[in-house]
Amino acid sequence: MQEYIINGLLIVVALLAVILQCIGARANSGMTKKQKVMLWRILAATVLLLGLQVLGAAAFDQLGAAGRWVRLACYLVDYAIIGYDILQKAWKGIRNGQVFDEHFLMAIATLGALALAIYENGDYLEAIAVMLFYQVGEWFQSYAVGKSRRNISDLMDIRPDYANIERDGKLEQVDPDEVEIGSIIVVQPGEKVPIDGIVTEGVSTLNTAALTGESLPRDAKAGDEIISGCVNMTGVLKIKTTKEFGESTVSKILDLVENASSRKSKSEDFISRFAKIYTPAVCYAALALAILPPLVRMFALGLDAGWETWVYRALTFLVASCPCALVISIPLSFFAGIGGASKAGVLVKGSNYLETLSQTKVVVFDKTGTLTQGVFEVNGIHHSEMENAKLVEYAALAESASSHPISKSLQKAYGKEIDRSRVSDIQEISGNGVIAKVDGHTVAAGNDKLMKRIGVDYINCHSVGTIIHMAIDGKYAGHIVISDVEKPTSKQAIRALKDAGVQKTVMLTGDAKQVADQVAQDLGVDQVYSQLLPADKVEKVEALLQEKPEKAKLAFVGDGINDAPVLGRADIGIAMGAMGSDAAIEAADVVLMDDDPMKISTAIKISRKCLRIVYQNIVVAIGIKLICLVLVALGFANMWLAVFADVGVMILAVLNAIRALFVKDL
């Protein structure tokens, strides 16, 4: 009965190999050359083994005394076809002092089974079938890993091959590394943006899916900042580069993804340590199983030793003990998790950070540029002694020498090109504001401290925002209200974090208390600290780390240069990647490529799904492995059943690991 089952399975394997070869031939990129060769080996070994089974031992008996050795030679050829690489790897491991691995276990078990069959002039089918089914499992594992790598590679296929520079009226393709900062590059429809820059000419739409996971196209026009890795879809764009290729967004993303696998999680370290202890242990256990029971039977019980039975059990024990499912599926689970996160626009720098992210219970936010857009707008003019437009004009001219966001918002509200010839005697007073001569008038623009400093009575404002008090020629002229704009998804992001199991949200900001409290209340943030300097933020995070539950992790989300120290101090740092500073991205462990705070809860859910898969694989693989080893030791499972259990668990674990790539259901 067992022989019929094995023959049936061999036919299925042969048919499967033929089908996969046909699929691979039609879809040229479906399999690697090595995988195709392995499939041909599986097919050849299966067909030869089936042929030998059909012929049977009786056919060789007709050759007389030589028949036995001809039959053995045929089976050895079959064994060599399917198992020569396993034997090579086992021998290489022995030579390098790394004896105890799955190749060694499989080589010893199958060679031992062949030796027993030769000694007893028995059936060689089992030893070769074991190696064959093991190689089938190895092929499935190789194909699954390759598929996950191709998915990530396709997803991150954003490396530009060239940049277009216009010379003598013609476009010339050059290596992106050769393009200097300040150069004008031309990006035509269908091409990737090779380097970060500012659009100087043209209107188009951009596909940012590879960077952000966002399928909706984005508009681009003159004056807009544009990051590398996007695909230009419609019009021709001329872009003035602001970074070298090596410092551009696309280079940083590729570097993060390529180096992510070097940072291993605790689970991966555990599996590595487990395998180093487990494999030698089962080898010694198999040796004990082969020797001790026969000796006990001989000397203690006076029975026949039954060496053949116990050696066979020991060899079967070795086959069943292969830790392939654990060693392969756990790193693959994290690799797939990182790939799934990348697909959603979240770059995780290593599997250790993915594991930490899954345990996050406290999320601390910087305000400006994280929960708000970092775009200040004039949204009110109060108590003006002149036309509102004129007051804004004076404020914009007085602030024209400053690069502060407040100054930029005043200049934007003015809406005209600044005529610097109208401004003189600019005096910037740190922490107060600016005093300047505008059209011969002394204009003071700043906070209440500046008004007190120059002795001008001012009118308090009860609006939330930054208040710019104005005085012209020593007389109060009104005040301008400027406020940051909340990101449209910030409120939803806080709610999503609560739904994802985050216990506490905190906001840290250097803004005034009134402004900070208003934003925190609007968004639903649990706790807020205002009027903080960068060093104060580090102290607050230190305090929050002390307050949180022991096993909970704290994440800090920021975007500016001043957030870099806090990002490094938190259990896990999350940076805004699209508009965030290079320092913040460098210091962070996780980067959100579209600056959307909603992606934080997505990242946490992805990490938790990945860890669930890891724990599922660990429990199932170890549990089935232990049950199988006990059954083998007690004689209830033979070698081919052991390899089926081992290969089956490995295939299930690998397929389960691949689920981490898919994030649409989160």
XYZ file of C-alpha atoms in Angstrom:
666
model
C 0.000 0.000 0.000
C 2.803 2.415 0.973
C 4.546 1.743 -2.357
C 1.386 2.669 -4.297
C 1.001 5.887 -2.328
C 4.617 6.877 -2.995
C 4.311 6.043 -6.704
C 1.165 8.150 -6.906
C 2.948 11.052 -5.257
C 5.891 10.644 -7.655
C 3.502 10.950 -10.605
C 2.015 14.117 -9.070
C 5.528 15.544 -8.577
C 6.443 14.770 -12.206
C 3.269 16.415 -13.524
C 3.809 19.431 -11.264
C 7.403 19.812 -12.485
C 6.257 19.716 -16.133
C 3.501 22.291 -15.495
C 5.865 24.657 -13.685
C 8.467 24.298 -16.438
C 5.815 25.275 -18.993
C 4.738 28.242 -16.895
C 8.356 29.306 -16.457
C 8.966 29.027 -20.214
C 5.945 31.188 -21.033
C 6.599 33.776 -18.287
C 10.343 34.141 -18.716
C 10.804 36.127 -15.512
C 8.782 33.740 -13.333
C 11.734 31.591 -12.283
C 15.460 31.970 -12.085
C 17.785 29.794 -14.177
C 18.788 27.903 -11.029
C 15.142 27.179 -10.192
C 14.480 25.920 -13.736
C 17.502 23.606 -13.576
C 16.271 22.281 -10.227
C 12.860 21.577 -11.738
C 14.470 19.573 -14.564
C 16.429 17.602 -11.980
C 13.243 16.897 -10.007
C 11.475 15.825 -13.187
C 14.361 13.592 -14.349
C 14.802 11.960 -10.928
C 11.059 11.367 -10.585
C 10.685 9.798 -14.039
C 13.742 7.568 -13.504
C 12.488 6.490 -10.070
C 9.041 5.686 -11.507
C 10.680 3.685 -14.298
C 12.737 1.674 -11.820
C 9.638 1.018 -9.714
C 7.699 -0.165 -12.768
C 10.549 -2.502 -13.791
C 10.814 -3.898 -10.278
C 13.546 -6.107 -8.796
C 12.415 -9.097 -10.868
C 13.538 -7.447 -14.105
C 17.087 -7.094 -12.772
C 17.104 -10.662 -11.402
C 17.080 -11.859 -15.006
C 20.646 -10.505 -15.322
C 21.797 -13.030 -12.760
C 24.331 -12.162 -10.067
C 25.139 -8.858 -11.748
C 21.476 -7.813 -11.637
C 21.688 -6.676 -8.020
C 24.592 -4.338 -8.749
C 23.067 -2.983 -11.978
C 19.892 -2.188 -10.030
C 21.942 -0.496 -7.295
C 23.871 1.534 -9.888
C 20.594 2.764 -11.455
C 19.267 3.884 -8.080
C 22.590 5.544 -7.203
C 22.462 7.502 -10.485
C 18.954 8.629 -9.552
C 20.166 9.580 -6.069
C 23.062 11.544 -7.549
C 20.771 13.449 -9.926
C 18.519 14.670 -7.128
C 20.943 14.871 -4.216
C 24.460 15.717 -5.396
C 24.196 19.382 -4.339
C 23.020 18.407 -0.838
C 26.044 16.128 -0.471
C 28.333 18.930 -1.687
C 26.886 21.406 0.818
C 27.147 18.880 3.648
C 30.816 18.171 2.800
C 31.562 21.896 2.530
C 30.002 22.437 5.960
C 32.137 19.664 7.450
C 35.310 21.150 5.926
C 34.440 24.608 7.268
C 33.728 23.308 10.748
C 29.966 23.989 10.435
C 28.850 20.402 10.544
C 25.396 20.544 12.050
C 22.958 21.907 9.502
C 19.984 20.570 7.527
C 22.213 19.436 4.634
C 24.298 17.290 6.981
C 21.160 15.786 8.522
C 19.645 14.963 5.129
C 22.921 13.561 3.738
C 23.550 11.276 6.731
C 19.925 10.096 6.859
C 19.610 9.228 3.156
C 23.105 7.720 2.808
C 22.415 5.679 5.924
C 19.104 4.466 4.465
C 20.889 3.488 1.248
C 23.538 1.633 3.245
C 20.848 -0.316 5.138
C 19.085 -1.173 1.868
C 22.372 -2.416 0.361
C 23.135 -4.471 3.493
C 19.687 -6.081 3.499
C 19.389 -6.201 -0.318
C 16.174 -4.278 0.250
C 14.308 -1.433 -1.443
C 16.172 1.765 -2.292
C 12.960 3.681 -2.949
C 12.643 5.257 0.485
C 16.080 6.914 0.608
C 15.707 8.451 -2.863
C 12.061 9.472 -2.302
C 13.079 11.244 0.910
C 15.757 13.258 -0.918
C 13.350 13.957 -3.790
C 10.575 15.290 -1.587
C 13.087 17.316 0.424
C 14.294 18.964 -2.810
C 10.687 19.668 -3.825
C 10.215 21.486 -0.524
C 13.492 23.366 -1.018
C 12.353 24.421 -4.495
C 9.044 25.759 -3.179
C 10.916 27.664 -0.493
C 13.332 29.116 -3.062
C 10.492 30.121 -5.362
C 8.530 31.760 -2.521
C 11.544 33.745 -1.301
C 12.380 34.760 -4.867
C 8.822 35.883 -5.460
C 8.817 38.041 -2.335
C 12.148 39.580 -3.336
C 10.854 40.285 -6.848
C 7.733 41.913 -5.413
C 9.861 44.231 -3.311
C 12.303 44.823 -6.149
C 9.458 45.708 -8.522
C 7.914 47.920 -5.878
C 11.180 49.751 -5.325
C 12.057 49.973 -9.031
C 12.596 53.708 -8.731
C 16.306 53.952 -9.428
C 16.665 56.257 -12.459
C 18.935 55.108 -15.290
C 19.721 58.626 -16.537
C 18.990 62.341 -16.282
C 18.230 64.606 -19.264
C 20.257 67.805 -19.562
C 19.549 70.237 -22.389
C 22.694 71.233 -24.318
C 22.701 73.205 -27.589
C 18.964 72.712 -27.946
C 19.206 68.911 -27.634
C 18.548 66.580 -24.732
C 21.571 64.610 -23.584
C 21.281 61.625 -21.267
C 23.857 61.651 -18.462
C 24.513 59.588 -15.354
C 22.485 61.088 -12.441
C 25.675 61.012 -10.333
C 27.223 63.557 -12.714
C 24.473 66.172 -12.270
C 25.524 69.031 -9.993
C 23.331 70.982 -7.590
C 21.613 73.875 -9.392
C 21.552 72.126 -12.783
C 18.407 72.217 -14.924
C 17.196 68.738 -15.877
C 14.325 67.863 -18.215
C 11.869 65.092 -17.328
C 9.642 63.913 -20.152
C 6.319 62.021 -19.841
C 6.879 58.425 -18.734
C 10.306 59.134 -17.209
C 11.325 58.948 -13.562
C 12.348 62.094 -11.748
C 16.036 61.303 -11.113
C 16.987 63.983 -8.560
C 15.191 66.182 -6.007
C 14.577 69.748 -7.113
C 12.174 72.611 -7.789
C 10.030 72.826 -10.935
C 11.087 75.894 -12.952
C 8.913 75.319 -15.995
C 6.007 73.107 -17.045
C 2.834 71.568 -15.649
C 2.287 67.840 -15.165
C 0.899 65.094 -12.962
C 3.134 62.696 -11.032
C 2.712 59.045 -10.128
C 4.121 58.676 -6.589
C 2.898 55.112 -5.931
C 6.393 53.609 -5.597
C 7.290 56.167 -2.937
C 4.098 56.683 -0.972
C 1.789 53.802 -1.836
C -0.708 56.458 -2.922
C -2.365 55.619 -6.249
C -3.803 59.093 -6.896
C -1.565 61.262 -9.124
C -0.242 64.582 -7.821
C -0.110 67.847 -9.727
C 3.210 69.638 -10.260
C 3.775 73.170 -11.529
C 6.446 75.846 -11.533
C 7.660 76.600 -8.006
C 6.695 73.214 -6.554
C 9.274 71.058 -4.793
C 9.569 67.626 -6.370
C 11.274 64.503 -5.053
C 13.082 61.841 -7.027
C 11.462 58.474 -7.643
C 8.167 59.903 -8.940
C 7.102 59.098 -12.511
C 6.177 62.055 -14.731
C 2.877 61.196 -16.417
C 1.761 64.029 -18.719
C 3.692 67.258 -19.431
C 7.380 68.063 -19.827
C 8.997 69.442 -16.646
C 12.164 71.426 -16.188
C 13.600 70.983 -12.711
C 16.380 72.855 -10.925
C 18.188 70.280 -8.794
C 18.570 71.017 -5.073
C 20.551 67.901 -4.113
C 23.133 65.612 -5.569
C 21.889 62.195 -6.668
C 23.584 60.465 -3.718
C 21.669 62.683 -1.267
C 18.330 62.629 -3.088
C 15.205 60.878 -1.851
C 15.464 57.928 -4.243
C 19.025 57.126 -3.120
C 18.084 57.282 0.550
C 15.088 54.989 0.011
C 17.126 52.404 -1.861
C 19.812 52.518 0.817
C 17.228 52.014 3.581
C 15.616 49.033 1.842
C 18.932 47.403 0.916
C 20.244 47.652 4.490
C 17.010 46.714 6.264
C 17.855 42.994 6.430
C 21.097 43.657 8.328
C 19.257 44.672 11.503
C 17.822 41.484 12.953
C 14.936 41.227 15.396
C 15.008 39.389 18.719
C 12.884 36.637 17.163
C 15.430 36.114 14.371
C 18.301 36.100 16.872
C 16.389 33.554 18.956
C 15.931 31.268 15.936
C 19.633 31.553 15.049
C 20.656 30.649 18.601
C 18.004 27.914 18.748
C 19.266 26.300 15.510
C 22.876 26.307 16.757
C 21.862 24.384 19.901
C 19.009 22.328 18.444
C 20.808 20.753 15.464
C 23.781 19.281 17.408
C 21.371 18.158 20.124
C 19.207 16.130 17.733
C 22.317 14.638 16.112
C 23.519 13.368 19.485
C 19.960 12.229 20.309
C 19.850 10.250 17.039
C 23.217 8.690 17.853
C 21.915 7.708 21.294
C 18.743 6.301 19.691
C 20.857 4.106 17.399
C 23.163 2.767 20.130
C 21.546 2.768 23.577
C 18.304 0.757 22.993
C 20.153 -2.157 21.236
C 22.716 -2.274 24.060
C 19.957 -2.302 26.670
C 18.183 -5.098 24.782
C 21.408 -7.126 24.553
C 22.869 -6.744 28.034
C 19.920 -5.871 30.282
C 17.096 -7.841 28.681
C 19.005 -10.599 26.917
C 17.116 -9.984 23.681
C 18.240 -9.597 20.078
C 19.798 -6.131 19.678
C 17.877 -5.282 16.499
C 20.572 -2.928 15.246
C 18.897 -2.471 11.841
C 15.628 -1.291 13.408
C 17.201 1.254 15.725
C 19.691 2.585 13.174
C 16.752 3.072 10.789
C 14.837 4.921 13.508
C 17.868 7.101 14.204
C 18.210 7.981 10.532
C 14.492 8.759 10.354
C 14.897 10.864 13.500
C 17.534 12.952 11.676
C 15.222 13.528 8.715
C 12.355 14.564 10.963
C 14.558 16.931 12.966
C 15.523 19.291 10.090
C 14.789 22.866 11.348
C 14.080 24.183 7.816
C 10.627 25.596 8.588
C 11.965 27.773 11.401
C 15.270 28.826 9.870
C 13.654 29.826 6.574
C 10.205 31.151 7.466
C 11.068 33.533 10.321
C 13.531 35.768 8.401
C 11.221 35.521 5.379
C 8.279 36.747 7.507
C 10.179 39.879 8.522
C 11.470 40.404 4.988
C 7.919 40.190 3.654
C 6.693 42.520 6.422
C 9.271 45.153 5.457
C 8.243 44.728 1.812
C 4.553 45.087 2.670
C 5.277 48.246 4.655
C 7.309 49.660 1.731
C 4.361 48.994 -0.534
C 2.222 51.130 1.778
C 4.734 53.996 1.727
C 6.359 53.153 5.072
C 10.100 52.406 5.091
C 11.267 50.320 8.062
C 15.056 50.246 8.475
C 15.229 46.737 9.940
C 13.233 43.817 11.314
C 14.234 44.804 14.862
C 12.347 48.091 14.375
C 9.356 46.219 12.960
C 9.272 44.115 16.132
C 9.565 47.195 18.369
C 6.848 49.004 16.413
C 4.412 46.170 17.127
C 4.778 46.849 20.881
C 4.134 50.609 20.658
C 1.664 51.878 23.260
C 2.682 55.559 23.524
C 3.040 57.860 20.491
C 4.606 61.310 20.960
C 4.231 63.906 18.186
C 6.058 67.037 17.285
C 3.412 69.545 16.122
C 4.714 71.652 13.254
C 5.168 69.657 10.050
C 3.900 66.474 11.690
C 0.329 67.046 12.849
C 0.187 70.402 11.075
C 1.337 71.238 7.566
C 4.067 73.628 8.704
C 2.513 76.160 6.338
C 1.683 79.397 8.140
C -1.112 81.552 6.741
C -2.454 84.996 7.571
C -6.013 84.354 8.714
C -6.900 87.563 10.525
C -6.124 91.316 10.776
C -7.496 93.124 13.825
C -7.681 96.738 15.032
C -5.945 98.036 11.926
C -5.483 101.815 11.734
C -5.125 101.597 7.930
C -6.246 99.340 5.082
C -5.583 95.693 5.823
C -3.610 95.243 2.588
C -1.390 98.192 3.453
C -0.675 96.816 6.931
C 0.295 93.448 5.445
C 2.483 95.256 2.887
C 4.417 97.076 5.612
C 4.797 93.850 7.619
C 6.030 91.900 4.574
C 8.580 94.590 3.636
C 9.850 94.887 7.223
C 10.255 91.071 7.446
C 11.729 90.728 3.924
C 15.265 89.956 5.148
C 14.133 87.027 7.309
C 13.767 83.381 6.186
C 11.504 82.484 9.122
C 8.212 80.746 8.194
C 6.292 83.670 9.724
C 8.105 86.078 7.401
C 7.423 83.795 4.437
C 3.706 83.723 5.271
C 3.584 87.539 5.415
C 5.333 87.788 2.061
C 2.926 85.211 0.619
C -0.071 87.186 1.924
C 1.362 90.351 0.338
C 1.379 88.499 -2.970
C 3.766 90.778 -4.839
C 7.482 90.779 -5.474
C 9.365 92.426 -2.619
C 11.078 95.685 -3.584
C 14.060 95.669 -1.233
C 14.971 99.239 -2.235
C 11.989 100.439 -0.164
C 13.471 98.896 3.001
C 16.476 100.063 5.003
C 17.946 100.023 8.505
C 16.674 96.525 9.251
C 17.177 95.570 12.888
C 16.217 92.055 13.919
C 15.763 91.609 17.665
C 15.976 87.949 18.678
C 12.831 86.725 20.394
C 11.046 89.998 19.761
C 10.669 90.843 16.087
C 11.954 93.330 13.481
C 12.313 97.120 13.259
C 12.983 98.637 9.820
C 12.554 101.755 7.720
C 9.884 101.243 5.034
C 9.275 104.136 2.641
C 10.808 106.396 5.265
C 8.462 105.203 8.049
C 9.738 103.339 11.111
C 7.913 100.011 11.127
C 8.033 97.613 14.074
C 6.645 94.087 13.567
C 6.813 91.509 16.336
C 5.339 90.152 19.524
C 4.164 91.931 22.677
C 7.765 91.982 23.988
C 8.750 94.191 21.073
C 5.874 96.566 21.749
C 6.930 96.855 25.393
C 10.521 97.348 24.331
C 9.687 100.385 22.134
C 7.100 101.709 24.587
C 3.963 101.241 22.443
C 0.656 100.274 24.013
C -0.817 97.278 22.226
C -4.172 95.501 22.152
C -4.244 91.867 23.283
C -5.604 89.339 20.811
C -7.766 86.406 21.885
C -7.445 84.510 18.588
C -5.398 81.339 18.492
C -2.182 81.675 16.506
C 0.980 83.744 16.247
C 0.206 87.447 16.780
C 2.294 90.018 14.892
C 1.790 93.408 16.503
C 2.483 96.385 14.228
C 3.656 99.886 15.162
C 4.323 102.622 12.571
C 6.245 105.733 13.556
C 5.767 104.894 17.228
C 1.977 104.427 17.053
C 0.108 101.126 17.326
C -1.305 100.126 13.913
C -3.064 96.809 14.669
C -2.044 93.168 14.650
C -1.958 90.280 12.206
C -2.971 86.731 13.198
C -0.920 83.917 11.628
C -1.589 80.260 12.303
C -0.408 76.859 11.157
C -2.825 74.647 9.207
C -3.698 71.216 10.575
C -3.138 68.286 8.207
C -6.495 67.011 6.943
C -5.804 63.466 8.201
C -4.324 64.341 11.630
C -7.569 63.996 13.573
C -8.364 60.701 11.874
C -4.787 59.527 12.521
C -5.108 60.051 16.296
C -8.388 58.140 16.282
C -6.854 55.325 14.200
C -3.987 55.003 16.696
C -6.473 54.575 19.540
C -8.281 51.902 17.506
C -4.922 50.178 16.908
C -4.363 49.828 20.660
C -2.162 52.868 21.375
C -2.904 53.854 24.970
C -1.590 57.420 25.022
C -0.883 60.210 22.510
C 1.263 63.218 23.422
C 2.132 66.423 21.535
C 5.330 68.417 22.111
C 5.755 71.898 20.626
C 7.620 75.152 20.983
C 4.408 77.094 20.290
C 2.540 79.170 22.823
C 0.324 77.301 25.267
C -2.894 78.742 23.836
C -2.042 77.605 20.320
C -0.852 74.152 21.438
C -3.907 73.517 23.629
C -6.251 74.464 20.802
C -4.575 72.094 18.302
C -4.454 69.254 20.841
C -8.132 69.710 21.648
C -9.119 69.783 17.971
C -7.188 66.606 17.194
C -8.034 64.634 20.336
C -4.453 64.357 21.649
C -4.356 63.082 25.259
C -1.533 65.269 26.587
C 0.282 68.391 25.359
C 3.460 70.229 26.397
C 4.093 73.682 24.924
C 6.799 76.378 24.745
C 9.554 73.752 24.602
C 13.088 74.141 23.304
C 14.710 71.126 21.529
C 16.479 70.126 24.749
C 13.163 70.324 26.624
C 11.637 67.838 24.174
C 14.355 65.313 24.966
C 13.684 65.756 28.703
C 9.938 65.245 28.211
C 10.526 62.066 26.206
C 12.912 60.832 28.928
C 10.165 61.403 31.507
C 7.531 59.678 29.359
C 9.847 56.687 28.904
C 10.040 56.358 32.678
C 6.244 56.620 33.060
C 5.182 54.077 30.399
C 4.411 50.424 31.245
C 7.480 48.180 31.401
C 7.009 46.221 28.172
C 5.337 49.008 26.213
C 7.327 50.975 23.637
C 7.313 54.713 22.966
C 7.397 56.114 19.426
C 8.284 59.715 18.586
C 7.121 61.278 15.316
C 8.934 64.356 13.973
C 10.186 66.073 10.866
C 12.665 68.835 11.665
C 16.393 69.032 12.360
C 15.585 69.876 15.979
C 13.673 66.569 16.258
C 16.727 64.409 15.470
C 17.895 64.066 19.124
C 14.405 63.035 20.250
C 14.000 60.568 17.372
C 17.206 58.888 18.469
C 16.200 58.762 22.143
C 12.728 57.231 21.720
C 12.243 53.448 21.573
C 11.401 53.959 17.926
C 11.686 57.155 15.881
C 9.321 57.896 12.990
C 10.219 60.658 10.514
C 8.257 62.427 7.805
C 10.148 61.501 4.637
C 8.688 63.677 1.871
C 9.299 67.094 3.410
C 11.215 66.086 6.550
C 14.813 67.137 7.092
C 17.706 64.845 6.182
C 18.817 64.812 9.823
C 15.396 63.597 10.987
C 15.262 60.868 8.320
C 18.789 59.743 9.212
C 18.001 59.552 12.936
C 14.649 57.797 12.511
C 13.978 54.055 12.469
C 10.827 54.355 10.337
C 10.205 56.851 7.508
C 6.749 57.858 6.201
C 7.190 58.682 2.542
C 4.129 60.912 2.088
C 4.155 62.733 5.463
C 0.658 61.380 6.202
C 0.217 60.686 9.954
C -2.416 58.071 9.058
C 0.455 55.829 7.958
C 1.604 55.501 11.592
C -1.363 53.298 12.527
C -0.905 51.418 9.236
C 2.742 50.742 10.115
C 1.777 49.485 13.577
C -0.872 47.163 12.113
C 1.601 45.816 9.530
C 4.169 45.144 12.253
C 1.624 43.338 14.428
C 0.431 41.210 11.521
C 4.050 40.310 10.773
C 4.744 39.340 14.395
C 1.549 37.248 14.530
C 2.769 35.328 11.484
C 6.210 34.862 13.070
C 4.734 33.477 16.304
C 2.328 31.235 14.355
C 5.243 29.750 12.422
C 7.342 29.252 15.559
C 4.549 27.483 17.468
C 3.384 25.288 14.567
C 6.893 24.366 13.394
C 8.236 23.489 16.852
C 5.002 21.758 17.911
C 4.747 19.492 14.862
C 8.487 18.877 14.926
C 8.395 17.623 18.537
C 5.353 15.402 17.890
C 7.026 13.930 14.811
C 10.285 13.239 16.689
C 8.428 11.411 19.457
C 6.497 9.305 16.916
C 9.716 8.434 15.074
C 11.542 7.461 18.274
C 8.635 5.201 19.275
C 8.531 3.601 15.814
C 5.124 5.008 14.752
C 6.505 7.022 11.785
C 8.881 5.888 9.064
C 11.294 7.990 7.015
C 9.062 9.108 4.183
C 6.311 10.158 6.581
C 8.918 12.132 8.534
C 10.089 13.983 5.440
C 6.513 14.691 4.405
C 5.893 16.218 7.805
C 9.093 18.274 7.597
C 8.622 19.496 4.016
C 4.899 20.045 4.518
C 5.438 22.232 7.586
C 8.158 24.169 5.756
C 5.908 24.882 2.768
C 3.015 25.930 5.022
C 5.303 28.198 7.064
C 6.738 29.827 3.943
C 3.288 30.419 2.440
C 2.134 31.851 5.757
C 5.168 34.170 5.829
C 4.347 35.497 2.357
C 1.033 36.828 3.753
C 3.006 39.652 5.388
C 3.493 41.151 1.912
C -0.200 41.883 1.552
C -1.468 44.936 3.437
C -4.694 45.864 1.641
C -6.870 44.337 4.358
C -5.359 46.511 7.117
